[in-house]
Amino acid sequence: MTQKDITFVADFLTEHFNEAPDLYNRKGKYFNVERVGQYLKDEDDDLVSPPNTEGNQWFNFLKDSTHLKESPLLFPYYPEKSLHFVKRQMEGVIDQCLQKPADVIGRSVHQAVCISLYKISPSEDSTPQLFKLPLLWNDKTSNLHYVLFTMLENSISKIHILRRHTDTSRSVSNGILAVEFGNFLNNSINESSDSRCYSCLDAHFYDDETVTVVLKENVQQEGRERVLAQLPLS
């Protein structure tokens, strides 16, 4: 060890292990412990060397504030406890806050309708991913819920729109429909091509009346077309 190392250790011992007569009555606690480690102990015992909060601006501010002093919005401070104790206390409060909404929401949710979208063979080892891009939208003006999604495999050129009334006892016309893009752009992009086909790369509701879609051309070679289109829900 170098002289610098020895000096460092000696300074540490001098600072943290001086005799502390005020602690003599506590079993096994005759010296000040290292002040960082005491906060990390996972136990409920009081800190051996609690922090000195005298002059702390935050505590002085709370002390002088009539409204904040007893505010239930402020998490209580435990100057004699470790961080593990405070962490458990906070987790308990958070769990208590979340439990009631979870119970209420859980009792209020029920199945309104069941629609079969596709069937797969029971013999298949792994279920293919056929459902993609589920997007939710709520039209508060008309009280309608929308779900926009695409189905892979045999319907890559279609997007599906499911529409339900927010009042589950009411129904709406065309509850679910599919929009097929196919080669509807041939006339505007390439007059001579009759095999150009497009599929939906991405989609999102622009507003209550419009859907924005990003289409890609289904060809293997480079230079495939990308088209940004806005479609009215009507």
Coordinates of N, CA and C in Angstrom, one line a residue:
M1 N 0.8 -1.2 0.0 CA 0.0 0.0 0.0 C 0.9 1.2 0.0
T2 N 0.4 2.2 -0.7 CA 1.2 3.5 -0.7 C 0.8 4.3 0.5
Q3 N 1.6 5.3 0.8 CA 1.3 6.2 1.9 C -0.1 6.9 1.7
K4 N -0.4 7.2 0.5 CA -1.7 7.8 0.2 C -2.8 6.9 0.5
D5 N -2.7 5.6 0.3 CA -3.7 4.6 0.6 C -3.9 4.6 2.1
I6 N -2.8 4.5 2.8 CA -2.9 4.4 4.3 C -3.5 5.7 4.9
T7 N -3.2 6.8 4.3 CA -3.8 8.1 4.8 C -5.3 8.1 4.6
F8 N -5.7 7.6 3.4 CA -7.1 7.6 3.0 C -7.9 6.7 4.0
V9 N -7.3 5.5 4.3 CA -8.0 4.6 5.3 C -8.0 5.2 6.7
A10 N -6.9 5.8 7.1 CA -6.9 6.4 8.4 C -7.9 7.6 8.5
D11 N -8.0 8.4 7.5 CA -9.0 9.4 7.5 C -10.4 8.9 7.6
F12 N -10.7 7.8 6.9 CA -12.0 7.2 6.9 C -12.3 6.7 8.3
L13 N -11.4 6.0 8.9 CA -11.6 5.5 10.3 C -11.8 6.6 11.3
T14 N -11.0 7.7 11.1 CA -11.1 8.8 12.0 C -12.5 9.5 11.9
E15 N -13.0 9.5 10.7 CA -14.3 10.3 10.5 C -15.5 9.4 10.9
H16 N -15.4 8.1 10.6 CA -16.6 7.3 10.8 C -16.6 6.4 12.0
F17 N -15.5 6.2 12.7 CA -15.5 5.3 13.8 C -15.0 6.0 15.1
N18 N -15.3 7.2 15.2 CA -15.0 7.9 16.5 C -16.0 7.4 17.5
E19 N -15.6 7.4 18.8 CA -16.5 7.0 19.8 C -17.7 7.9 19.9
A20 N -18.9 7.3 20.1 CA -20.1 8.0 20.1 C -20.8 7.7 21.5
P21 N -20.6 8.4 22.5 CA -21.2 8.1 23.8 C -22.7 8.0 23.8
D22 N -23.3 8.8 22.9 CA -24.8 8.8 22.9 C -25.3 7.5 22.4
L23 N -24.5 6.6 21.8 CA -24.9 5.4 21.3 C -24.6 4.2 22.2
Y24 N -23.9 4.5 23.3 CA -23.5 3.4 24.2 C -24.6 2.5 24.7
N25 N -25.8 3.1 24.9 CA -26.9 2.3 25.4 C -27.5 1.4 24.4
R26 N -27.1 1.5 23.1 CA -27.7 0.7 22.1 C -26.8 -0.5 21.9
K27 N -27.3 -1.7 21.9 CA -26.6 -3.0 21.9 C -25.8 -3.1 20.6
G28 N -24.5 -3.2 20.7 CA -23.6 -3.5 19.6 C -23.4 -2.2 18.7
K29 N -23.9 -1.1 19.1 CA -23.7 0.1 18.3 C -22.9 1.2 19.1
Y30 N -21.6 0.9 19.2 CA -20.8 1.8 19.9 C -20.0 2.9 19.1
F31 N -20.1 2.7 17.7 CA -19.4 3.6 16.8 C -20.3 4.0 15.7
N32 N -20.0 5.1 15.1 CA -20.7 5.6 13.9 C -20.4 4.7 12.7
V33 N -21.4 4.2 12.0 CA -21.2 3.4 10.9 C -21.0 4.2 9.6
E34 N -20.5 3.6 8.5 CA -20.4 4.4 7.3 C -21.7 4.8 6.8
R35 N -21.9 6.1 6.5 CA -23.2 6.7 6.5 C -24.0 6.4 5.2
V36 N -23.3 5.9 4.2 CA -24.0 5.6 3.0 C -24.6 4.2 3.1
G37 N -23.9 3.2 3.6 CA -24.3 1.9 3.7 C -25.6 1.7 4.5
Q38 N -25.7 2.5 5.5 CA -26.9 2.3 6.4 C -28.2 2.6 5.7
Y39 N -28.2 3.4 4.6 CA -29.4 3.6 3.9 C -29.8 2.4 3.0
L40 N -28.9 1.5 2.8 CA -29.1 0.4 1.8 C -29.5 -0.9 2.5
K41 N -29.4 -0.9 3.8 CA -29.8 -2.1 4.5 C -31.3 -2.4 4.4
D42 N -31.6 -3.6 4.1 CA -33.0 -4.0 3.9 C -33.5 -4.5 5.3
E43 N -33.8 -3.5 6.1 CA -34.3 -3.8 7.5 C -35.1 -2.6 8.0
D44 N -35.9 -2.9 9.0 CA -36.8 -1.8 9.5 C -36.2 -1.1 10.7
D45 N -35.0 -1.4 11.1 CA -34.4 -0.7 12.2 C -34.1 0.7 11.9
D46 N -34.1 1.5 12.9 CA -33.8 3.0 12.7 C -32.3 3.1 12.3
L47 N -32.0 4.2 11.6 CA -30.7 4.5 11.2 C -29.8 4.8 12.4
V48 N -28.6 4.3 12.4 CA -27.7 4.6 13.5 C -27.2 6.0 13.4
S49 N -27.0 6.6 12.2 CA -26.6 8.0 12.1 C -27.6 8.7 11.2
P50 N -28.8 9.1 11.7 CA -29.7 9.7 10.8 C -29.2 11.1 10.3
P51 N -29.7 11.5 9.2 CA -29.2 12.8 8.6 C -29.6 14.0 9.4
N52 N -28.8 15.0 9.3 CA -29.1 16.3 9.9 C -29.9 17.1 8.9
T53 N -31.2 17.4 9.2 CA -32.0 18.2 8.3 C -32.1 19.6 8.7
E54 N -31.3 20.0 9.6 CA -31.3 21.4 10.0 C -30.8 22.3 8.9
G55 N -31.5 23.3 8.5 CA -31.1 24.2 7.4 C -31.6 23.7 6.0
N56 N -32.2 22.6 6.0 CA -32.7 22.1 4.7 C -33.8 22.9 4.2
Q57 N -33.7 23.5 3.0 CA -34.6 24.4 2.4 C -36.0 23.8 2.2
W58 N -36.0 22.6 1.8 CA -37.3 21.9 1.6 C -38.1 21.7 2.9
F59 N -37.4 21.3 3.9 CA -38.1 21.1 5.2 C -38.5 22.4 5.8
N60 N -37.7 23.4 5.7 CA -38.1 24.7 6.2 C -39.3 25.3 5.4
F61 N -39.3 25.0 4.1 CA -40.5 25.5 3.3 C -41.8 24.8 3.8
L62 N -41.7 23.4 4.0 CA -42.9 22.7 4.4 C -43.3 23.2 5.8
K63 N -42.3 23.4 6.7 CA -42.7 23.8 8.0 C -43.4 25.2 8.1
D64 N -43.0 26.0 7.2 CA -43.6 27.4 7.2 C -44.9 27.5 6.3
S65 N -45.2 26.4 5.6 CA -46.4 26.4 4.8 C -47.6 25.8 5.5
T66 N -48.6 26.5 5.7 CA -49.8 26.0 6.4 C -50.5 25.0 5.6
H67 N -50.6 25.2 4.3 CA -51.4 24.3 3.5 C -50.6 23.0 3.2
L68 N -49.3 23.0 3.0 CA -48.6 21.8 2.6 C -48.2 21.0 3.8
K69 N -48.1 21.6 5.0 CA -47.6 20.8 6.1 C -48.4 19.5 6.3
E70 N -49.7 19.6 6.2 CA -50.5 18.4 6.4 C -51.1 17.8 5.2
S71 N -50.6 18.2 4.0 CA -51.2 17.8 2.8 C -51.0 16.3 2.5
P72 N -52.1 15.6 2.2 CA -52.1 14.2 1.9 C -51.4 13.9 0.6
L73 N -51.1 14.9 -0.2 CA -50.5 14.7 -1.5 C -49.0 14.5 -1.4
L74 N -48.4 14.9 -0.3 CA -47.0 14.8 -0.1 C -46.7 13.5 0.6
F75 N -45.7 12.7 0.1 CA -45.3 11.5 0.7 C -44.6 11.8 2.0
P76 N -45.0 11.1 3.1 CA -44.4 11.4 4.4 C -42.9 11.1 4.4
Y77 N -42.1 11.8 5.2 CA -40.7 11.6 5.3 C -40.3 10.8 6.6
Y78 N -39.4 9.9 6.4 CA -39.0 9.0 7.5 C -37.5 9.2 7.7
P79 N -37.1 10.3 8.5 CA -35.6 10.5 8.6 C -34.9 9.5 9.4
E80 N -35.6 8.6 10.1 CA -34.9 7.6 10.9 C -34.8 6.2 10.1
K81 N -35.3 6.1 8.9 CA -35.4 4.9 8.2 C -34.5 4.8 7.0
S82 N -34.3 3.6 6.5 CA -33.4 3.3 5.3 C -34.3 3.5 4.1
L83 N -33.6 3.5 2.9 CA -34.3 3.6 1.7 C -35.2 2.4 1.4
H84 N -34.8 1.2 1.8 CA -35.6 0.0 1.6 C -36.9 0.2 2.3
F85 N -36.9 0.7 3.6 CA -38.1 0.9 4.3 C -39.1 1.9 3.6
V86 N -38.5 3.0 3.1 CA -39.3 4.0 2.4 C -39.8 3.4 1.1
K87 N -39.0 2.6 0.4 CA -39.5 2.0 -0.9 C -40.7 1.1 -0.6
R88 N -40.6 0.3 0.5 CA -41.8 -0.6 0.8 C -43.0 0.2 1.1
Q89 N -42.8 1.3 1.9 CA -44.0 2.1 2.2 C -44.6 2.7 0.9
M90 N -43.8 3.2 0.0 CA -44.3 3.8 -1.2 C -45.0 2.7 -2.1
E91 N -44.4 1.5 -2.2 CA -45.0 0.5 -3.0 C -46.4 0.1 -2.4
G92 N -46.5 0.1 -1.1 CA -47.8 -0.2 -0.4 C -48.9 0.8 -0.8
V93 N -48.5 2.1 -0.7 CA -49.4 3.2 -1.1 C -49.8 3.1 -2.5
I94 N -48.9 2.9 -3.4 CA -49.2 2.8 -4.8 C -50.1 1.6 -5.1
D95 N -49.9 0.4 -4.5 CA -50.7 -0.7 -4.7 C -52.1 -0.4 -4.2
Q96 N -52.2 0.3 -3.1 CA -53.6 0.6 -2.5 C -54.3 1.5 -3.5
C97 N -53.6 2.5 -4.1 CA -54.2 3.4 -5.0 C -54.7 2.7 -6.3
L98 N -54.0 1.7 -6.7 CA -54.3 1.1 -8.0 C -55.4 -0.1 -7.8
Q99 N -55.5 -0.6 -6.6 CA -56.4 -1.7 -6.4 C -57.9 -1.4 -6.7
K100 N -58.3 -0.3 -6.1 CA -59.7 0.1 -6.3 C -60.1 0.3 -7.8
P101 N -59.4 1.1 -8.5 CA -59.7 1.2 -10.0 C -59.7 -0.1 -10.7
A102 N -58.7 -0.9 -10.3 CA -58.6 -2.3 -11.0 C -59.9 -3.1 -10.7
D103 N -60.4 -3.0 -9.5 CA -61.6 -3.8 -9.1 C -62.8 -3.2 -9.9
V104 N -62.9 -1.9 -9.9 CA -64.1 -1.3 -10.5 C -64.1 -1.5 -12.0
I105 N -62.9 -1.3 -12.7 CA -62.9 -1.5 -14.1 C -63.1 -3.0 -14.5
G106 N -62.5 -3.9 -13.6 CA -62.7 -5.3 -13.9 C -64.1 -5.8 -13.9
R107 N -64.9 -5.2 -12.9 CA -66.3 -5.6 -12.8 C -67.1 -5.0 -14.0
S108 N -66.7 -3.9 -14.6 CA -67.5 -3.2 -15.6 C -67.2 -3.7 -17.0
V109 N -66.2 -4.5 -17.2 CA -65.8 -5.0 -18.5 C -66.5 -6.3 -18.8
H110 N -67.2 -6.4 -19.9 CA -67.8 -7.6 -20.3 C -67.8 -7.7 -21.9
Q111 N -68.0 -8.9 -22.4 CA -68.0 -9.1 -23.8 C -69.3 -8.6 -24.5
A112 N -69.2 -7.7 -25.5 CA -70.4 -7.2 -26.1 C -70.7 -8.0 -27.4
V113 N -69.7 -8.5 -28.1 CA -69.9 -9.2 -29.3 C -68.7 -10.1 -29.6
C114 N -68.9 -11.1 -30.3 CA -67.8 -12.0 -30.7 C -67.9 -12.3 -32.2
I115 N -66.8 -11.9 -33.0 CA -66.8 -12.0 -34.4 C -65.6 -12.9 -34.8
S116 N -65.9 -13.9 -35.6 CA -64.8 -14.9 -36.0 C -64.1 -14.2 -37.2
L117 N -62.8 -14.0 -37.1 CA -62.1 -13.3 -38.2 C -61.4 -14.4 -39.1
Y118 N -60.9 -15.5 -38.5 CA -60.3 -16.5 -39.4 C -60.2 -17.8 -38.5
K119 N -60.0 -18.9 -39.2 CA -59.8 -20.2 -38.6 C -58.5 -20.8 -39.0
I120 N -57.9 -21.5 -38.1 CA -56.6 -22.2 -38.5 C -56.8 -23.7 -38.2
S121 N -56.0 -24.5 -38.8 CA -56.1 -25.9 -38.6 C -55.5 -26.3 -37.3
P122 N -56.3 -27.2 -36.6 CA -55.8 -27.6 -35.2 C -54.4 -28.4 -35.3
S123 N -54.1 -28.9 -36.5 CA -52.9 -29.7 -36.6 C -51.6 -28.8 -36.7
E124 N -51.8 -27.5 -36.9 CA -50.6 -26.6 -37.1 C -49.9 -26.5 -35.7
D125 N -48.6 -26.6 -35.8 CA -47.8 -26.6 -34.6 C -47.7 -25.2 -34.0
S126 N -47.5 -24.2 -34.8 CA -47.5 -22.8 -34.3 C -48.5 -22.0 -35.0
T127 N -49.2 -21.1 -34.3 CA -50.2 -20.3 -34.9 C -49.6 -19.1 -35.6
P128 N -49.9 -19.0 -36.9 CA -49.3 -17.9 -37.7 C -49.9 -16.5 -37.2
Q129 N -49.1 -15.5 -37.4 CA -49.6 -14.2 -37.1 C -50.4 -13.6 -38.2
L130 N -51.7 -13.6 -38.1 CA -52.6 -13.1 -39.1 C -53.2 -11.8 -38.8
F131 N -53.1 -11.4 -37.6 CA -53.7 -10.1 -37.2 C -52.6 -9.1 -37.0
K132 N -52.7 -7.9 -37.7 CA -51.7 -6.9 -37.6 C -52.3 -5.5 -37.6
L133 N -51.5 -4.6 -37.1 CA -51.9 -3.2 -37.1 C -53.2 -2.9 -36.4
P134 N -53.5 -3.4 -35.3 CA -54.8 -3.0 -34.6 C -54.7 -1.6 -34.1
L135 N -55.6 -0.8 -34.6 CA -55.6 0.7 -34.2 C -57.0 1.0 -33.7
L136 N -57.1 1.7 -32.6 CA -58.4 2.1 -32.0 C -58.6 3.5 -32.2
W137 N -59.9 3.9 -32.4 CA -60.3 5.3 -32.6 C -61.7 5.4 -32.0
N138 N -61.9 6.5 -31.3 CA -63.2 6.8 -30.7 C -63.8 8.1 -31.3
D139 N -64.9 8.0 -31.9 CA -65.6 9.2 -32.5 C -66.6 9.6 -31.4
K140 N -66.2 10.6 -30.7 CA -67.1 11.1 -29.6 C -68.3 11.8 -30.1
T141 N -68.2 12.4 -31.3 CA -69.4 13.1 -31.9 C -70.5 12.1 -32.2
S142 N -70.2 11.0 -32.8 CA -71.2 10.0 -33.2 C -71.3 8.8 -32.2
N143 N -70.5 8.9 -31.1 CA -70.5 7.8 -30.1 C -70.2 6.4 -30.8
L144 N -69.1 6.4 -31.6 CA -68.7 5.2 -32.3 C -67.3 4.8 -31.9
H145 N -67.1 3.5 -31.8 CA -65.7 2.9 -31.6 C -65.3 2.3 -33.0
Y146 N -64.1 2.6 -33.3 CA -63.5 2.0 -34.6 C -62.3 1.1 -34.2
V147 N -62.1 0.0 -34.9 CA -60.9 -0.8 -34.8 C -60.5 -1.0 -36.3
L148 N -59.3 -0.5 -36.6 CA -58.7 -0.7 -38.0 C -57.6 -1.7 -37.9
F149 N -57.6 -2.7 -38.8 CA -56.6 -3.7 -38.7 C -56.4 -4.3 -40.1
T150 N -55.3 -5.1 -40.3 CA -55.1 -5.8 -41.5 C -54.9 -7.3 -41.2
M151 N -55.2 -8.1 -42.2 CA -55.1 -9.5 -42.1 C -54.0 -10.0 -43.1
L152 N -53.0 -10.7 -42.6 CA -52.0 -11.2 -43.5 C -52.4 -12.4 -44.3
E153 N -51.4 -13.1 -44.9 CA -51.7 -14.2 -45.7 C -52.5 -13.9 -47.0
N154 N -53.7 -14.2 -47.0 CA -54.5 -14.1 -48.3 C -55.2 -12.8 -48.5
S155 N -55.0 -11.8 -47.6 CA -55.7 -10.5 -47.8 C -54.8 -9.4 -47.5
I156 N -53.6 -9.4 -48.0 CA -52.6 -8.4 -47.8 C -53.0 -7.0 -48.5
S157 N -53.9 -7.1 -49.4 CA -54.3 -5.9 -50.1 C -55.5 -5.2 -49.5
K158 N -55.9 -5.7 -48.3 CA -57.2 -5.2 -47.7 C -56.8 -4.6 -46.3
I159 N -57.6 -3.6 -45.9 CA -57.7 -3.2 -44.5 C -59.1 -3.4 -44.0
H160 N -59.3 -3.8 -42.8 CA -60.6 -4.1 -42.2 C -60.9 -3.0 -41.2
I161 N -62.2 -2.6 -41.2 CA -62.6 -1.6 -40.2 C -63.8 -2.2 -39.5
L162 N -63.7 -2.3 -38.2 CA -64.8 -2.7 -37.3 C -65.4 -1.5 -36.6
R163 N -66.7 -1.4 -36.7 CA -67.3 -0.2 -36.1 C -68.4 -0.7 -35.1
R164 N -68.4 -0.1 -33.9 CA -69.3 -0.5 -32.9 C -69.8 0.8 -32.2
H165 N -71.1 0.8 -31.7 CA -71.6 1.9 -31.0 C -71.1 1.8 -29.5
T166 N -70.8 3.0 -28.9 CA -70.3 3.0 -27.5 C -71.4 2.4 -26.6
D167 N -72.7 2.6 -27.0 CA -73.8 1.9 -26.2 C -73.9 0.5 -26.8
T168 N -73.5 -0.5 -26.0 CA -73.4 -1.9 -26.5 C -74.8 -2.4 -26.8
S169 N -75.9 -1.8 -26.4 CA -77.2 -2.3 -26.7 C -77.7 -1.8 -28.1
R170 N -76.9 -0.9 -28.7 CA -77.3 -0.4 -30.0 C -76.3 -1.0 -31.0
S171 N -76.8 -1.1 -32.3 CA -76.0 -1.6 -33.4 C -75.9 -0.6 -34.4
V172 N -74.9 -0.7 -35.3 CA -74.7 0.2 -36.4 C -74.6 -0.6 -37.7
S173 N -75.0 0.0 -38.8 CA -74.9 -0.7 -40.1 C -73.4 -0.9 -40.5
N174 N -73.2 -1.9 -41.3 CA -71.8 -2.3 -41.7 C -70.9 -2.3 -40.5
G175 N -71.2 -3.2 -39.6 CA -70.4 -3.3 -38.4 C -69.0 -3.6 -38.7
I176 N -68.7 -4.4 -39.7 CA -67.3 -4.7 -40.1 C -67.3 -4.8 -41.6
L177 N -66.3 -4.2 -42.2 CA -66.1 -4.2 -43.7 C -64.6 -4.2 -44.0
A178 N -64.3 -4.6 -45.2 CA -63.0 -4.6 -45.7 C -62.9 -3.7 -46.9
V179 N -61.7 -2.9 -47.0 CA -61.4 -2.1 -48.2 C -60.3 -2.7 -48.9
E180 N -60.5 -3.0 -50.2 CA -59.4 -3.7 -51.0 C -58.8 -2.6 -51.9
F181 N -57.5 -2.5 -51.9 CA -56.8 -1.5 -52.7 C -56.5 -2.1 -54.1
G182 N -55.9 -3.3 -54.1 CA -55.7 -4.0 -55.4 C -54.9 -3.1 -56.3
N183 N -55.4 -3.0 -57.5 CA -54.7 -2.2 -58.6 C -55.4 -0.9 -58.9
F184 N -56.1 -0.3 -57.9 CA -56.9 0.8 -58.2 C -56.1 2.1 -58.7
L185 N -54.8 2.0 -58.5 CA -54.0 3.2 -58.9 C -53.4 3.1 -60.3
N186 N -53.7 2.0 -61.0 CA -53.0 1.8 -62.3 C -53.2 2.9 -63.2
N187 N -54.5 3.5 -63.3 CA -54.7 4.5 -64.3 C -54.0 5.8 -64.0
S188 N -53.7 6.1 -62.7 CA -53.0 7.3 -62.4 C -51.5 7.2 -62.3
I189 N -51.0 6.0 -62.2 CA -49.5 5.9 -62.1 C -48.9 5.3 -63.3
N190 N -49.5 4.2 -63.8 CA -48.9 3.5 -65.0 C -50.0 2.9 -65.8
E191 N -50.3 3.6 -66.9 CA -51.4 3.2 -67.8 C -51.2 1.8 -68.3
S192 N -50.0 1.4 -68.6 CA -49.7 0.2 -69.3 C -49.7 -1.0 -68.4
S193 N -49.6 -0.8 -67.1 CA -49.5 -2.0 -66.2 C -50.9 -2.4 -65.8
D194 N -51.2 -3.7 -65.9 CA -52.4 -4.2 -65.4 C -52.2 -5.3 -64.3
S195 N -51.0 -5.4 -63.8 CA -50.7 -6.3 -62.7 C -50.2 -5.6 -61.4
R196 N -50.2 -4.3 -61.4 CA -49.7 -3.6 -60.2 C -50.7 -3.7 -59.1
C197 N -50.2 -4.1 -57.9 CA -51.1 -4.3 -56.8 C -50.5 -3.7 -55.6
Y198 N -51.3 -3.2 -54.6 CA -50.8 -2.5 -53.5 C -51.4 -3.1 -52.2
S199 N -50.5 -3.1 -51.2 CA -51.0 -3.5 -49.8 C -50.7 -2.4 -48.8
C200 N -51.3 -2.6 -47.7 CA -51.3 -1.5 -46.7 C -50.0 -1.7 -45.8
L201 N -49.2 -0.7 -45.8 CA -47.9 -0.7 -45.0 C -48.2 -0.2 -43.6
D202 N -49.1 0.8 -43.5 CA -49.4 1.4 -42.2 C -50.7 2.2 -42.4
A203 N -51.4 2.4 -41.3 CA -52.7 3.2 -41.4 C -53.0 3.8 -40.1
H204 N -53.7 4.9 -40.1 CA -54.1 5.6 -38.9 C -55.3 6.5 -39.2
F205 N -56.1 6.7 -38.2 CA -57.2 7.7 -38.3 C -56.7 9.1 -38.3
Y206 N -57.0 9.8 -39.4 CA -56.6 11.3 -39.5 C -57.5 12.1 -38.6
D207 N -58.8 11.8 -38.7 CA -59.9 12.5 -37.9 C -61.1 11.6 -37.8
D208 N -62.2 12.1 -37.4 CA -63.4 11.3 -37.3 C -63.9 10.8 -38.6
E209 N -63.5 11.4 -39.7 CA -64.1 11.1 -41.0 C -63.1 10.6 -42.0
T210 N -61.8 10.5 -41.7 CA -60.8 10.2 -42.6 C -59.8 9.2 -42.1
V211 N -59.4 8.3 -42.9 CA -58.3 7.3 -42.6 C -57.1 7.6 -43.5
T212 N -55.9 7.7 -43.0 CA -54.7 7.9 -43.7 C -54.0 6.5 -43.8
V213 N -53.6 6.1 -45.0 CA -52.9 4.9 -45.2 C -51.6 5.1 -46.0
V214 N -50.6 4.2 -45.7 CA -49.4 4.2 -46.5 C -49.4 2.9 -47.3
L215 N -49.4 3.0 -48.6 CA -49.5 1.8 -49.4 C -48.1 1.5 -50.1
K216 N -47.8 0.2 -50.3 CA -46.6 -0.2 -51.0 C -47.0 -1.1 -52.1
E217 N -46.2 -1.0 -53.2 CA -46.4 -1.8 -54.3 C -45.9 -3.2 -54.1
N218 N -46.7 -4.3 -54.5 CA -46.3 -5.6 -54.2 C -45.5 -6.2 -55.4
V219 N -44.3 -5.8 -55.5 CA -43.4 -6.3 -56.5 C -42.0 -6.6 -55.9
Q220 N -41.2 -7.5 -56.5 CA -40.0 -7.9 -55.9 C -38.8 -7.0 -56.2
Q221 N -38.8 -6.3 -57.4 CA -37.7 -5.5 -57.7 C -37.6 -4.2 -56.9
E222 N -36.5 -3.5 -57.0 CA -36.3 -2.3 -56.4 C -37.1 -1.2 -57.0
G223 N -37.3 0.0 -56.3 CA -38.0 1.1 -56.8 C -39.5 0.9 -56.7
R224 N -40.0 0.1 -55.7 CA -41.4 -0.1 -55.5 C -42.1 1.3 -55.0
E225 N -43.3 1.4 -55.6 CA -44.0 2.7 -55.3 C -44.4 2.7 -53.8
R226 N -44.4 3.9 -53.2 CA -45.0 4.2 -51.9 C -46.0 5.3 -52.1
V227 N -47.2 5.1 -51.6 CA -48.3 6.0 -51.8 C -49.0 6.3 -50.5
L228 N -49.1 7.7 -50.2 CA -49.8 8.1 -49.1 C -51.2 8.6 -49.5
A229 N -52.2 7.9 -49.0 CA -53.6 8.2 -49.4 C -54.5 8.5 -48.2
Q230 N -55.5 9.3 -48.4 CA -56.5 9.6 -47.4 C -57.8 9.2 -47.9
L231 N -58.5 8.3 -47.1 CA -59.7 7.8 -47.6 C -60.9 8.2 -46.6
P232 N -62.0 8.7 -47.2 CA -63.1 9.1 -46.3 C -63.8 7.8 -45.8
L233 N -64.2 7.8 -44.5 CA -64.9 6.7 -44.0 C -66.2 6.4 -44.7
S234 N -66.8 7.5 -45.2 CA -68.1 7.3 -45.8 C -68.0 6.5 -47.1

